[in-house]
Coordinates of C-alpha atoms in Angstrom, one line a residue:
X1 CA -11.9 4.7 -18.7
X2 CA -12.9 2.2 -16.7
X3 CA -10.9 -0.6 -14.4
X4 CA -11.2 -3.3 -12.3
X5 CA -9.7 -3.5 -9.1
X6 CA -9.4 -7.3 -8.5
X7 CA -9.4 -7.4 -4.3
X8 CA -7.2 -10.4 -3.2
X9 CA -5.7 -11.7 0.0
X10 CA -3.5 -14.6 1.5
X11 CA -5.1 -17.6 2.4
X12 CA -3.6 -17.5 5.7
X13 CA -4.7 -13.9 6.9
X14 CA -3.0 -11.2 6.9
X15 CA 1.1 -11.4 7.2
X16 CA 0.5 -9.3 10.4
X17 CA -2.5 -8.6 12.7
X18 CA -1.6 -4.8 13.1
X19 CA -1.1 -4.4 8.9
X20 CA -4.7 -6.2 9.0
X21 CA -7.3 -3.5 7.9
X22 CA -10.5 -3.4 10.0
X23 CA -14.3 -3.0 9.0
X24 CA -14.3 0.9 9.2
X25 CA -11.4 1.0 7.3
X26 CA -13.2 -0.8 4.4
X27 CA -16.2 1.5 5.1
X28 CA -14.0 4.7 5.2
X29 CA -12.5 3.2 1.6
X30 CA -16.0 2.4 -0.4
X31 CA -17.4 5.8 1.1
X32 CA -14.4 7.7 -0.4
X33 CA -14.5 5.3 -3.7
X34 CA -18.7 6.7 -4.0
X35 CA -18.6 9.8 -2.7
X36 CA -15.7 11.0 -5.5
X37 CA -18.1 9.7 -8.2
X38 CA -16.1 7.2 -9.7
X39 CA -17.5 3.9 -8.4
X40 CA -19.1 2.2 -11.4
X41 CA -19.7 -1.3 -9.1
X42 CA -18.1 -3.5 -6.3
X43 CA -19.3 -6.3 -4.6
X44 CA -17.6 -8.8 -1.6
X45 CA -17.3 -12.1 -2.3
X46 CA -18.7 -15.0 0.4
X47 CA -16.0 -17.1 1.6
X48 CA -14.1 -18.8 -0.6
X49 CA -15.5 -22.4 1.0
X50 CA -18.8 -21.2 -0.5
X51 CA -17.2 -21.4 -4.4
X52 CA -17.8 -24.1 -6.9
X53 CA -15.4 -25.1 -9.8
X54 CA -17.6 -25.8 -13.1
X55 CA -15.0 -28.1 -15.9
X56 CA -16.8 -28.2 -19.2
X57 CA -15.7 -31.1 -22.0
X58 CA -14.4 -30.2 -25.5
X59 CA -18.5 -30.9 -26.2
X60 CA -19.8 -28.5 -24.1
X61 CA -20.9 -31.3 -21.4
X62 CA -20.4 -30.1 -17.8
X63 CA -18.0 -32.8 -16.9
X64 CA -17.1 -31.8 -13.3
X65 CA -18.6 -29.5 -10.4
X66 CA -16.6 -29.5 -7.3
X67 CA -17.1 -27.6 -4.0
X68 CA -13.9 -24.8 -3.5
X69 CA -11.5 -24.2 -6.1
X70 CA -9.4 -26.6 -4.5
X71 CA -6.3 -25.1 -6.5
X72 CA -3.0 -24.2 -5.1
X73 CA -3.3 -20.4 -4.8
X74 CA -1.3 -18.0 -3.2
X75 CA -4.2 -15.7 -3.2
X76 CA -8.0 -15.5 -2.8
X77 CA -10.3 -13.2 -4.5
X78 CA -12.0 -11.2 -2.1
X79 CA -14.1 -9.0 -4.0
X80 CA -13.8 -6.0 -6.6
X81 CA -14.5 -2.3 -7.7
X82 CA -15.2 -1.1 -11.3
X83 CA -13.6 2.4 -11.7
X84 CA -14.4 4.9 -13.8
X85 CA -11.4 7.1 -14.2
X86 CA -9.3 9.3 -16.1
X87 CA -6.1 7.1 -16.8
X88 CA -4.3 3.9 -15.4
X89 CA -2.0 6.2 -12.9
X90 CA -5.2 7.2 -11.4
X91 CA -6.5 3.6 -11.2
X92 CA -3.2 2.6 -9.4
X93 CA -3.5 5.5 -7.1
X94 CA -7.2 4.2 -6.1
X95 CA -5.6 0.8 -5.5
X96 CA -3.0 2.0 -3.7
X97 CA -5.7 3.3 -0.8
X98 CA -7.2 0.1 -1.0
X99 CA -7.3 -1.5 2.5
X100 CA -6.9 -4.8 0.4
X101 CA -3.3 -3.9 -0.7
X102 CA -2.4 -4.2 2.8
X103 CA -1.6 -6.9 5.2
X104 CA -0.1 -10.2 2.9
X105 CA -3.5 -8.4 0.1
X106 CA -2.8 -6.9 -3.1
X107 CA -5.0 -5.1 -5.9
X108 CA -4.8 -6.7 -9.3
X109 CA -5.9 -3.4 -11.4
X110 CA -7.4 -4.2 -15.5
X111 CA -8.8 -2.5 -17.9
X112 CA -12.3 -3.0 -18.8
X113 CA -12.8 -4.0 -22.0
X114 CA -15.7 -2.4 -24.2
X115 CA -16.8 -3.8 -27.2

């Protein structure tokens, strides 16, 4: 089955430098995710001062673009993995190790749906 592991983190930084996970832990994580077989996809997301907000009308008109999400968030998506494993406890487990779950982050883990 697969699931999405949704990657966010405060938009502060992490609660704590030394609960902050560093580039080779990342690198240690994705290399584990591949090398069990299960990674379907993933991908980083640029900075979140790089987003745009599309608002469509009730008539399908595009009715405003802004620059950022400008929203009150307590979180940022970061980026994302697509799973492919046995069951939801193993999905969770995955997340767990995430170095996103750390420092202020969590892992938001869904289901894929398949139609």
């Amino acid at each position: 089955m697969k699931y999405m592991l949704l990657i966010n983190s405060s938009p502060e930084g992490p609660a704590a430098e030394a609960d902050c996970a560093s580039f080779d832990d990342w690198m240690a994580y994705d290399k584990m995710v591949r090398e069990s077989g299960i990674h379907v996809s993933g991908h980083s997301l640029a900075d979140l001062t790089t987003a745009t907000t599309v608002r469509v009308a009730p008539d399908g008109q595009r009715t405003i673009t802004t620059d950022g999400p400008f929203a009150e968030t307590r979180e940022v998506l970061g980026g994302y993995y697509v799973l492919d494993v046995p069951d939801l406890d193993a999905a969770l487990d995955w997340a767990a190790r995430c170095p996103g779950s750390r420092g202020g982050g969590s892992v938001v883990v869904r289901p894929v749906a398949e139609f």
